[in-house]
Short mmCIF file of C-alpha atoms in Angstrom, two decimals:
data_model
loop_
_atom_site.label_atom_id
_atom_site.label_comp_id
_atom_site.label_asym_id
_atom_site.label_seq_id
_atom_site.Cartn_x
_atom_site.Cartn_y
_atom_site.Cartn_z
CA MET A 1 -5.13 157.04 -12.46
CA THR A 2 -6.22 158.15 -15.93
CA SER A 3 -2.88 159.85 -16.63
CA GLN A 4 -0.96 156.76 -15.47
CA PHE A 5 -3.08 154.55 -17.74
CA MET A 6 -2.46 156.79 -20.75
CA ASN A 7 1.26 156.96 -20.02
CA GLU A 8 1.66 153.20 -19.77
CA ILE A 9 -0.83 151.93 -22.35
CA LEU A 10 -0.75 154.70 -24.96
CA GLY A 11 2.89 155.60 -24.47
CA VAL A 12 2.38 159.34 -24.12
CA SER A 13 4.08 161.81 -21.80
CA PRO A 14 2.32 163.16 -18.70
CA GLY A 15 2.09 166.58 -20.35
CA TRP A 16 0.28 165.17 -23.37
CA SER A 17 -2.05 163.10 -21.21
CA ARG A 18 -3.06 166.20 -19.25
CA LEU A 19 -3.65 168.09 -22.50
CA VAL A 20 -5.82 165.27 -23.85
CA ALA A 21 -7.74 165.15 -20.57
CA LEU A 22 -8.32 168.92 -20.71
CA CYS A 23 -9.54 168.75 -24.33
CA SER A 24 -11.83 165.86 -23.44
CA LEU A 25 -13.27 167.83 -20.53
CA ILE A 26 -13.91 170.87 -22.75
CA LEU A 27 -15.63 168.70 -25.37
CA CYS A 28 -17.74 167.01 -22.70
CA LEU A 29 -18.83 170.40 -21.40
CA TYR A 30 -19.29 171.94 -24.86
CA PRO A 31 -23.11 171.55 -25.01
CA ILE A 32 -23.44 173.16 -21.58
CA LEU A 33 -20.95 175.94 -22.28
CA GLY A 34 -22.50 176.52 -25.71
CA ALA A 35 -26.02 176.83 -24.32
CA MET A 36 -24.87 179.32 -21.70
CA TYR A 37 -22.88 181.25 -24.31
CA TRP A 38 -26.00 181.70 -26.45
CA PHE A 39 -28.06 182.53 -23.37
CA TRP A 40 -25.77 185.38 -22.30
CA GLY A 41 -25.39 186.47 -25.93
CA ALA A 42 -29.14 186.93 -26.10
CA VAL A 43 -29.03 188.95 -22.89
CA ALA A 44 -26.33 191.13 -24.47
CA TYR A 45 -28.53 191.61 -27.53
CA ARG A 46 -31.44 192.61 -25.34
CA TRP A 47 -29.42 195.33 -23.62
CA PHE A 48 -27.13 196.57 -26.40
CA ARG A 49 -28.60 195.71 -29.83
CA GLN A 50 -32.37 195.69 -29.47
CA LYS A 51 -32.36 199.46 -29.88
CA ASP A 52 -31.40 198.87 -33.54
CA GLU A 53 -34.82 197.33 -34.25
CA LEU A 54 -37.56 199.38 -35.91
CA ARG A 55 -39.39 201.90 -33.78
CA PRO A 56 -43.21 201.88 -33.75
CA GLY A 57 -44.67 204.26 -36.31
CA GLN A 58 -41.42 204.59 -38.26
CA SER A 59 -42.20 205.81 -41.78
CA LEU A 60 -40.76 204.68 -45.10
CA VAL A 61 -39.42 207.55 -47.19
CA LYS A 62 -38.14 205.63 -50.23
CA THR A 63 -39.64 202.62 -51.99
CA PRO A 64 -36.86 201.09 -54.14
CA MET A 65 -37.71 198.30 -56.54
CA VAL A 66 -37.72 194.83 -54.94
CA THR A 67 -37.57 191.51 -56.78
CA ILE A 68 -39.04 188.55 -54.90
CA MET A 69 -37.27 185.47 -56.25
CA VAL A 70 -39.09 182.18 -55.74
CA PRO A 71 -37.15 178.99 -56.59
CA ALA A 72 -39.42 176.16 -57.69
CA HIS A 73 -38.72 172.49 -58.32
CA ASN A 74 -41.88 170.37 -58.40
CA GLU A 75 -43.88 172.69 -56.13
CA GLU A 76 -47.38 172.13 -57.57
CA VAL A 77 -48.90 171.54 -54.12
CA VAL A 78 -47.95 174.87 -52.56
CA ILE A 79 -46.75 177.36 -55.16
CA GLU A 80 -50.11 178.71 -56.36
CA ARG A 81 -51.18 179.65 -52.85
CA THR A 82 -47.80 181.29 -52.19
CA LEU A 83 -47.76 183.28 -55.42
CA ARG A 84 -51.32 184.54 -55.04
CA TYR A 85 -50.44 185.70 -51.56
CA LEU A 86 -47.25 187.43 -52.68
CA LEU A 87 -48.99 189.14 -55.58
CA THR A 88 -52.04 190.39 -53.69
CA GLU A 89 -51.36 190.66 -49.95
CA LEU A 90 -48.13 192.64 -49.54
CA ASP A 91 -48.45 196.31 -48.66
CA TYR A 92 -45.41 197.52 -50.63
CA PRO A 93 -45.99 199.47 -53.87
CA ASN A 94 -42.90 198.67 -55.94
CA TYR A 95 -42.04 195.01 -56.43
CA GLU A 96 -42.14 192.08 -58.83
CA VAL A 97 -42.23 188.31 -58.37
CA LEU A 98 -39.69 186.29 -60.35
CA VAL A 99 -40.20 182.52 -60.27
CA LEU A 100 -37.24 180.31 -61.17
CA ASP A 101 -38.70 177.05 -62.46
CA ASP A 102 -35.76 174.71 -61.93
CA GLY A 103 -36.53 171.73 -64.12
CA SER A 104 -39.97 170.92 -62.67
CA THR A 105 -41.52 167.73 -64.02
CA ASP A 106 -44.94 168.01 -62.34
CA GLN A 107 -47.74 170.53 -62.99
CA THR A 108 -45.70 173.52 -61.77
CA PRO A 109 -45.05 174.94 -65.30
CA GLN A 110 -48.76 174.79 -66.18
CA LEU A 111 -49.70 176.55 -62.94
CA LEU A 112 -47.14 179.27 -63.57
CA ALA A 113 -48.39 179.84 -67.12
CA ARG A 114 -51.95 180.27 -65.86
CA LEU A 115 -50.89 182.69 -63.13
CA GLN A 116 -48.78 184.74 -65.54
CA ALA A 117 -51.88 185.41 -67.59
CA GLN A 118 -53.55 186.90 -64.50
CA PHE A 119 -50.74 188.93 -62.91
CA ALA A 120 -48.52 191.42 -64.75
CA GLN A 121 -46.07 191.50 -61.79
CA LEU A 122 -45.24 187.81 -62.24
CA ARG A 123 -42.34 186.70 -64.41
CA VAL A 124 -41.01 183.18 -64.90
CA ILE A 125 -37.57 181.92 -65.91
CA THR A 126 -37.58 178.29 -67.02
CA ILE A 127 -34.43 176.24 -66.47
CA THR A 128 -34.60 173.04 -68.51
CA ALA A 129 -32.77 170.72 -66.10
CA ASN A 130 -32.64 170.89 -62.32
CA GLN A 131 -29.26 172.39 -61.45
CA GLY A 132 -29.91 173.62 -57.93
CA LYS A 133 -31.26 176.55 -56.02
CA ALA A 134 -27.99 178.50 -56.07
CA HIS A 135 -27.69 178.13 -59.84
CA ALA A 136 -31.27 179.33 -60.28
CA PHE A 137 -30.65 182.32 -57.99
CA ASN A 138 -27.53 183.33 -59.90
CA ILE A 139 -29.48 183.34 -63.15
CA GLY A 140 -32.34 185.23 -61.54
CA THR A 141 -30.02 187.87 -60.12
CA PHE A 142 -29.11 189.05 -63.61
CA PHE A 143 -32.76 189.14 -64.73
CA ALA A 144 -34.02 190.84 -61.58
CA ARG A 145 -35.23 194.41 -61.99
CA GLY A 146 -34.93 195.28 -58.33
CA GLU A 147 -32.09 196.90 -56.41
CA TYR A 148 -32.97 194.48 -53.62
CA ILE A 149 -33.66 190.76 -53.97
CA LEU A 150 -35.83 188.79 -51.56
CA SER A 151 -35.23 185.06 -51.45
CA ASN A 152 -38.62 183.47 -50.75
CA ASP A 153 -39.22 179.71 -50.77
CA ALA A 154 -42.24 178.31 -52.59
CA ASP A 155 -43.93 177.37 -49.30
CA THR A 156 -43.12 180.57 -47.38
CA LEU A 157 -45.51 183.42 -46.58
CA PRO A 158 -44.05 186.68 -45.24
CA GLU A 159 -46.23 188.98 -43.18
CA PRO A 160 -47.96 191.68 -45.31
CA ASP A 161 -45.69 194.41 -43.90
CA ALA A 162 -42.47 192.43 -44.49
CA LEU A 163 -41.25 194.32 -47.58
CA THR A 164 -41.96 197.67 -45.95
CA LYS A 165 -40.00 196.68 -42.85
CA TYR A 166 -37.11 195.32 -44.91
CA MET A 167 -36.82 198.62 -46.72
CA GLN A 168 -37.10 200.60 -43.50
CA TYR A 169 -33.97 198.79 -42.33
CA PHE A 170 -32.12 199.15 -45.63
CA THR A 171 -32.93 202.86 -46.05
CA SER A 172 -32.02 203.76 -42.45
CA PRO A 173 -28.61 205.40 -41.78
CA ALA A 174 -27.20 202.10 -40.44
CA GLY A 175 -28.68 200.24 -43.42
CA LEU A 176 -26.10 201.63 -45.84
CA ASN A 177 -23.73 198.87 -44.71
CA TYR A 178 -26.26 196.02 -44.63
CA ALA A 179 -25.46 193.34 -47.17
CA ALA A 180 -28.43 191.15 -46.25
CA ILE A 181 -31.27 191.16 -43.76
CA THR A 182 -32.69 187.86 -42.61
CA ALA A 183 -36.14 187.66 -41.05
CA ASN A 184 -37.69 185.74 -38.17
CA MET A 185 -38.86 182.21 -38.94
CA ASP A 186 -42.25 181.07 -37.71
CA VAL A 187 -43.73 177.59 -38.26
CA TYR A 188 -47.31 177.51 -39.52
CA ASN A 189 -47.85 173.75 -39.79
CA ARG A 190 -47.92 172.95 -36.07
CA THR A 191 -50.43 170.11 -36.20
CA THR A 192 -47.89 167.34 -35.56
CA LEU A 193 -45.35 166.67 -32.82
CA TRP A 194 -42.53 167.40 -35.26
CA GLY A 195 -44.08 170.73 -36.23
CA LYS A 196 -44.51 171.81 -32.62
CA SER A 197 -40.98 170.71 -31.73
CA GLN A 198 -39.53 172.71 -34.63
CA THR A 199 -41.44 175.75 -33.43
CA VAL A 200 -39.30 175.58 -30.31
CA GLU A 201 -36.19 174.85 -32.33
CA PHE A 202 -36.55 177.77 -34.73
CA ALA A 203 -37.33 180.08 -31.84
CA SER A 204 -34.15 178.90 -30.17
CA ILE A 205 -31.99 179.13 -33.29
CA VAL A 206 -33.38 182.45 -34.41
CA GLY A 207 -34.15 183.91 -31.03
CA ILE A 208 -30.82 183.04 -29.47
CA ILE A 209 -28.03 182.24 -31.91
CA LYS A 210 -28.66 184.96 -34.48
CA ARG A 211 -29.23 187.52 -31.75
CA SER A 212 -26.01 186.43 -30.01
CA GLN A 213 -23.93 186.53 -33.18
CA THR A 214 -25.27 189.97 -33.98
CA ALA A 215 -24.63 191.25 -30.46
CA ILE A 216 -21.14 189.83 -30.00
CA ASN A 217 -19.39 190.47 -33.31
CA ASN A 218 -21.93 191.59 -35.92
CA THR A 219 -21.57 188.33 -37.81
CA MET A 220 -23.97 185.59 -38.83
CA TYR A 221 -23.34 181.89 -39.38
CA ALA A 222 -26.24 181.49 -41.81
CA TYR A 223 -29.00 183.49 -43.38
CA SER A 224 -32.47 182.04 -43.65
CA GLY A 225 -32.79 180.59 -47.13
CA ALA A 226 -36.56 180.73 -46.83
CA ASN A 227 -36.75 184.53 -46.46
CA THR A 228 -33.75 186.88 -46.68
CA MET A 229 -33.43 190.15 -48.55
CA TYR A 230 -30.11 190.92 -50.24
CA ARG A 231 -28.70 194.18 -51.52
CA ARG A 232 -28.08 193.23 -55.15
CA ASP A 233 -24.74 195.07 -55.44
CA PHE A 234 -23.31 193.35 -52.36
CA LEU A 235 -24.60 190.00 -53.58
CA LEU A 236 -22.67 190.45 -56.80
CA ALA A 237 -19.62 191.68 -54.87
CA ALA A 238 -19.48 188.29 -53.14
CA GLY A 239 -19.59 186.52 -56.51
CA GLY A 240 -23.17 185.35 -56.13
CA PHE A 241 -24.12 182.00 -54.66
CA ARG A 242 -21.78 178.99 -54.75
CA GLN A 243 -23.50 176.56 -57.08
CA ASP A 244 -21.79 173.37 -55.89
CA ARG A 245 -22.70 173.75 -52.22
CA ALA A 246 -25.42 171.94 -50.30
CA THR A 247 -26.69 175.14 -48.63
CA GLU A 248 -26.56 178.41 -50.51
CA ASP A 249 -27.74 180.43 -47.49
CA ILE A 250 -24.84 179.30 -45.27
CA SER A 251 -22.14 179.74 -47.91
CA ILE A 252 -23.22 183.25 -48.98
CA ALA A 253 -23.36 184.36 -45.32
CA TRP A 254 -19.74 183.30 -44.82
CA ASP A 255 -18.61 184.78 -48.15
CA GLN A 256 -20.10 188.14 -47.26
CA THR A 257 -18.70 187.97 -43.73
CA PHE A 258 -15.18 187.51 -45.09
CA LEU A 259 -15.73 190.66 -47.18
CA ASN A 260 -16.53 192.42 -43.88
CA LEU A 261 -20.05 193.16 -45.07
CA THR A 262 -22.65 193.60 -42.36
CA PRO A 263 -25.52 191.12 -41.93
CA LYS A 264 -28.68 192.03 -40.04
CA PHE A 265 -31.14 189.87 -38.14
CA ALA A 266 -34.59 191.49 -37.97
CA PRO A 267 -36.77 189.64 -35.43
CA ASP A 268 -39.67 192.02 -36.08
CA ILE A 269 -39.94 190.87 -39.72
CA VAL A 270 -41.89 187.62 -39.60
CA PHE A 271 -42.43 184.95 -42.23
CA HIS A 272 -44.34 181.70 -41.94
CA MET A 273 -42.79 178.52 -43.31
CA ASN A 274 -43.82 174.93 -43.89
CA VAL A 275 -41.50 172.54 -42.06
CA PRO A 276 -40.98 168.77 -42.58
CA GLU A 277 -43.60 166.75 -40.72
CA SER A 278 -42.02 163.31 -41.01
CA PHE A 279 -38.78 162.13 -39.46
CA ARG A 280 -37.54 161.05 -42.90
CA ASP A 281 -37.93 164.50 -44.46
CA LEU A 282 -36.61 166.21 -41.35
CA TYR A 283 -33.51 163.99 -41.25
CA ARG A 284 -32.83 164.62 -44.95
CA GLN A 285 -33.11 168.36 -44.36
CA ARG A 286 -30.70 168.25 -41.44
CA LYS A 287 -28.21 166.19 -43.41
CA ARG A 288 -28.15 168.92 -46.04
CA TRP A 289 -27.68 171.59 -43.37
CA ALA A 290 -24.88 169.61 -41.71
CA GLN A 291 -23.10 169.09 -45.01
CA GLY A 292 -23.38 172.79 -45.82
CA GLY A 293 -21.92 173.74 -42.45
CA THR A 294 -18.98 171.38 -42.88
CA GLU A 295 -18.38 172.73 -46.39
CA VAL A 296 -18.01 176.32 -45.22
CA TRP A 297 -15.75 175.14 -42.39
CA LEU A 298 -13.45 173.25 -44.76
CA THR A 299 -13.45 176.17 -47.20
CA ASN A 300 -12.79 178.99 -44.76
CA LEU A 301 -10.63 177.53 -41.98
CA PRO A 302 -7.42 177.57 -44.10
CA ARG A 303 -8.33 181.08 -45.25
CA LEU A 304 -8.69 182.27 -41.67
CA LEU A 305 -5.49 180.57 -40.50
CA ALA A 306 -3.58 182.21 -43.35
CA HIS A 307 -4.74 185.70 -42.33
CA PRO A 308 -5.88 185.49 -38.68
CA TRP A 309 -5.71 189.23 -37.98
CA ARG A 310 -7.30 190.41 -41.22
CA TYR A 311 -10.31 188.17 -40.62
CA ARG A 312 -10.37 188.49 -36.82
CA HIS A 313 -14.09 189.31 -36.91
CA VAL A 314 -14.75 185.77 -38.18
CA TRP A 315 -13.10 183.95 -35.27
CA SER A 316 -16.21 183.80 -33.10
CA ILE A 317 -18.31 181.83 -35.61
CA MET A 318 -15.28 179.78 -36.70
CA TRP A 319 -14.62 178.62 -33.14
CA ASP A 320 -18.24 177.62 -32.68
CA THR A 321 -18.35 175.77 -36.00
CA THR A 322 -15.08 173.97 -35.24
CA PHE A 323 -16.27 172.85 -31.82
CA SER A 324 -19.60 171.69 -33.29
CA ILE A 325 -17.91 169.47 -35.86
CA VAL A 326 -15.22 168.09 -33.54
CA TRP A 327 -17.79 167.50 -30.80
CA ALA A 328 -20.02 165.51 -33.19
CA PHE A 329 -17.24 162.96 -33.75
CA PHE A 330 -16.27 163.05 -30.08
CA PHE A 331 -19.86 162.45 -28.98
CA TRP A 332 -20.44 159.35 -31.08
CA LEU A 333 -16.99 157.86 -30.47
CA THR A 334 -17.22 158.31 -26.70
CA SER A 335 -20.82 157.09 -26.70
CA LEU A 336 -19.71 153.94 -28.48
CA TRP A 337 -16.81 153.53 -26.06
CA PHE A 338 -19.11 154.07 -23.06
CA GLY A 339 -21.63 151.52 -24.33
CA LEU A 340 -18.96 148.89 -24.96
CA THR A 341 -17.41 149.55 -21.55
CA MET A 342 -20.74 149.12 -19.78
CA LEU A 343 -21.38 145.88 -21.68
CA SER A 344 -17.93 144.63 -20.65
CA PHE A 345 -18.61 145.41 -16.98
CA ALA A 346 -22.00 143.69 -17.19
CA TRP A 347 -20.48 140.64 -18.92
CA ASN A 348 -17.93 140.31 -16.11
CA GLY A 349 -20.57 140.77 -13.42
CA ASN A 350 -19.28 144.16 -12.27
CA TYR A 351 -22.77 145.64 -11.88
CA GLU A 352 -21.59 148.29 -9.42
CA ARG A 353 -19.51 149.92 -12.16
CA VAL A 354 -22.47 149.69 -14.56
CA TRP A 355 -24.72 151.43 -12.05
CA HIS A 356 -22.03 154.04 -11.34
CA GLY A 357 -21.64 154.75 -15.08
CA ILE A 358 -25.39 155.12 -15.60
CA VAL A 359 -25.78 157.47 -12.61
CA MET A 360 -22.86 159.67 -13.69
CA SER A 361 -24.18 159.87 -17.25
CA LEU A 362 -27.65 160.82 -16.00
CA ILE A 363 -26.16 163.59 -13.84
CA PHE A 364 -24.28 164.92 -16.84
CA VAL A 365 -27.34 164.74 -19.10
CA THR A 366 -29.38 166.57 -16.45
CA CYS A 367 -26.85 169.42 -16.42
CA GLN A 368 -27.06 169.57 -20.22
CA LEU A 369 -30.84 169.58 -20.04
CA VAL A 370 -30.94 172.47 -17.56
CA ALA A 371 -28.55 174.56 -19.66
CA GLY A 372 -30.51 173.75 -22.82
CA LEU A 373 -33.82 174.64 -21.19
CA LEU A 374 -32.38 178.00 -20.11
CA GLN A 375 -31.41 178.67 -23.73
CA VAL A 376 -34.80 177.65 -25.08
CA LEU A 377 -36.73 179.50 -22.38
CA ALA A 378 -34.81 182.70 -23.07
CA ALA A 379 -35.55 182.29 -26.77
CA LEU A 380 -39.26 181.74 -26.23
CA ILE A 381 -39.48 184.80 -23.98
CA LEU A 382 -37.60 187.08 -26.38
CA ASP A 383 -39.10 185.85 -29.64
CA LEU A 384 -42.32 187.60 -30.70
CA HIS A 385 -42.74 189.02 -27.18
CA GLY A 386 -43.21 185.59 -25.60
CA ALA A 387 -45.98 184.41 -27.92
CA LYS A 388 -44.42 180.92 -28.18
CA ARG A 389 -43.93 180.19 -24.49
CA ARG A 390 -46.71 177.60 -24.56
CA TYR A 391 -44.47 175.40 -26.74
CA LEU A 392 -41.89 174.99 -23.94
CA PHE A 393 -43.44 171.57 -23.25
CA PHE A 394 -41.96 170.35 -26.55
CA ALA A 395 -38.44 171.59 -25.72
CA PRO A 396 -37.18 168.13 -24.59
CA TRP A 397 -37.93 166.78 -28.06
CA TYR A 398 -35.89 169.58 -29.59
CA LEU A 399 -33.00 169.00 -27.20
CA LEU A 400 -33.06 165.24 -27.74
CA PHE A 401 -33.11 165.65 -31.52
CA THR A 402 -30.28 168.20 -31.43
CA TRP A 403 -27.99 166.17 -29.18
CA LEU A 404 -28.52 162.84 -30.91
CA VAL A 405 -29.40 163.41 -34.56
CA ASN A 406 -27.51 166.58 -35.45
CA PRO A 407 -24.11 165.12 -34.49
CA LEU A 408 -24.99 162.02 -36.50
CA THR A 409 -25.73 164.11 -39.60
CA ILE A 410 -22.38 165.89 -39.27
CA VAL A 411 -20.47 162.60 -39.04
CA THR A 412 -22.33 160.87 -41.88
CA THR A 413 -22.15 163.82 -44.31
CA PHE A 414 -18.50 164.68 -43.64
CA PRO A 415 -17.17 162.57 -46.57
CA ARG A 416 -19.65 164.25 -48.94
CA ALA A 417 -18.52 167.67 -47.75
CA VAL A 418 -14.88 166.72 -48.38
CA LYS A 419 -15.90 165.54 -51.85
CA THR A 420 -17.50 168.91 -52.54
CA ILE A 421 -14.39 170.83 -51.49
CA ALA A 422 -12.36 168.54 -53.76
CA GLY A 423 -14.44 169.80 -56.69
CA TYR A 424 -17.05 167.05 -57.03
CA GLY A 425 -20.01 168.70 -55.31
CA LYS A 426 -23.37 169.56 -56.78
CA GLY A 427 -26.18 171.83 -55.66
CA THR A 428 -29.16 169.99 -57.12
CA TRP A 429 -32.12 169.66 -54.82
CA VAL A 430 -35.33 167.75 -54.26
CA SER A 431 -38.25 169.42 -52.51
CA PRO A 432 -39.54 167.66 -49.38
CA THR A 433 -43.01 166.16 -49.30
CA ARG A 434 -45.51 169.02 -49.43
CA LYS A 435 -48.93 169.17 -47.82
CA VAL A 436 -51.60 171.82 -48.16
CA VAL A 437 -51.96 173.72 -44.89
CA ASN A 438 -55.36 175.24 -44.16
CA ASP A 439 -55.36 178.89 -43.15
CA ASP A 440 -57.52 178.18 -40.13
#
């Protein structure tokens, strides 16, 4: 019936109609297939890659110099607490803290001047006008004294043993090929519904997707901008960070992947981050992430198609990125079509078809929900030895947000991503609303 309709109304051949139907079916099933893909990828990591994690009691033989780079743009609410922690609580003997004051117009410069007088390990580079996190990092890279550079956001607190564990990975035999090691995100402002929901989300993203990418092809779609340590030489080999991109952590991960440099996800290195607690700030953050993902897709797809065998190790993340972007448009277009069709049936009094459409959609959503819950449950069990399982109750909020809002951010930011690739992008940034989080 569907094929006959397409042949007569759309004027396409039976072969094309079957191809379109097959593509539509794949896109409909993409959320389910994707969730199961990440689920089995995490299982593969558990059996084949978890042995690469640090062993208990492993000693650190060398202590190379580390530069902790902290980008700051109007961070007066949180930066003093973060810097005092970084300068006094880490159990690594050889490091400095380099703050990149990116055109702050609040009290951030005054706070930094006062802290510099107290701590010899603290240095500050002042950039007159806000030109973006990537621009600040590129400047800081050439002033950094360390062989290794830790990107640490102004509201992020790594565990005291984080630097030691980073260097244990880098100085291990396998670590000679590591270009960057990204740590395990943990949310510390869990007082609101949004905070608790993102605890589940980050466990799922970190606990499943990064593990799966590492297990399947030793690649990584994105580093964590809040806390990732880079080998300085490999960072320079990739040309530094792209200054016109919305997300420096996604773009540098892809640039290093195309150089066949090895990324590493270290779930046993934990850092605590402050996440957006309002829908407005959260939506703005996700729009930036969506734009950054589309930018790397537009940049690297032609490159991969031109040399498919040379860059064969990139195909796994390219396929996933492509399906994510195409599915976002497919989801909203078909949702609009479904809504209009149901309204048409209701207008004409065909309530049986309305009921049939609602029931079929609920069955499909239930299948998506089960697959998504399997993914999230596996993540919560694997991440931090199951410490976050109590947040499974908030998983439906995560799934709802992912399936509804994330596709919307991809669709709405697509023109801006195209504009960036055309040479009109900019990497300037505005910090989200900050709140002081009590330690208790």
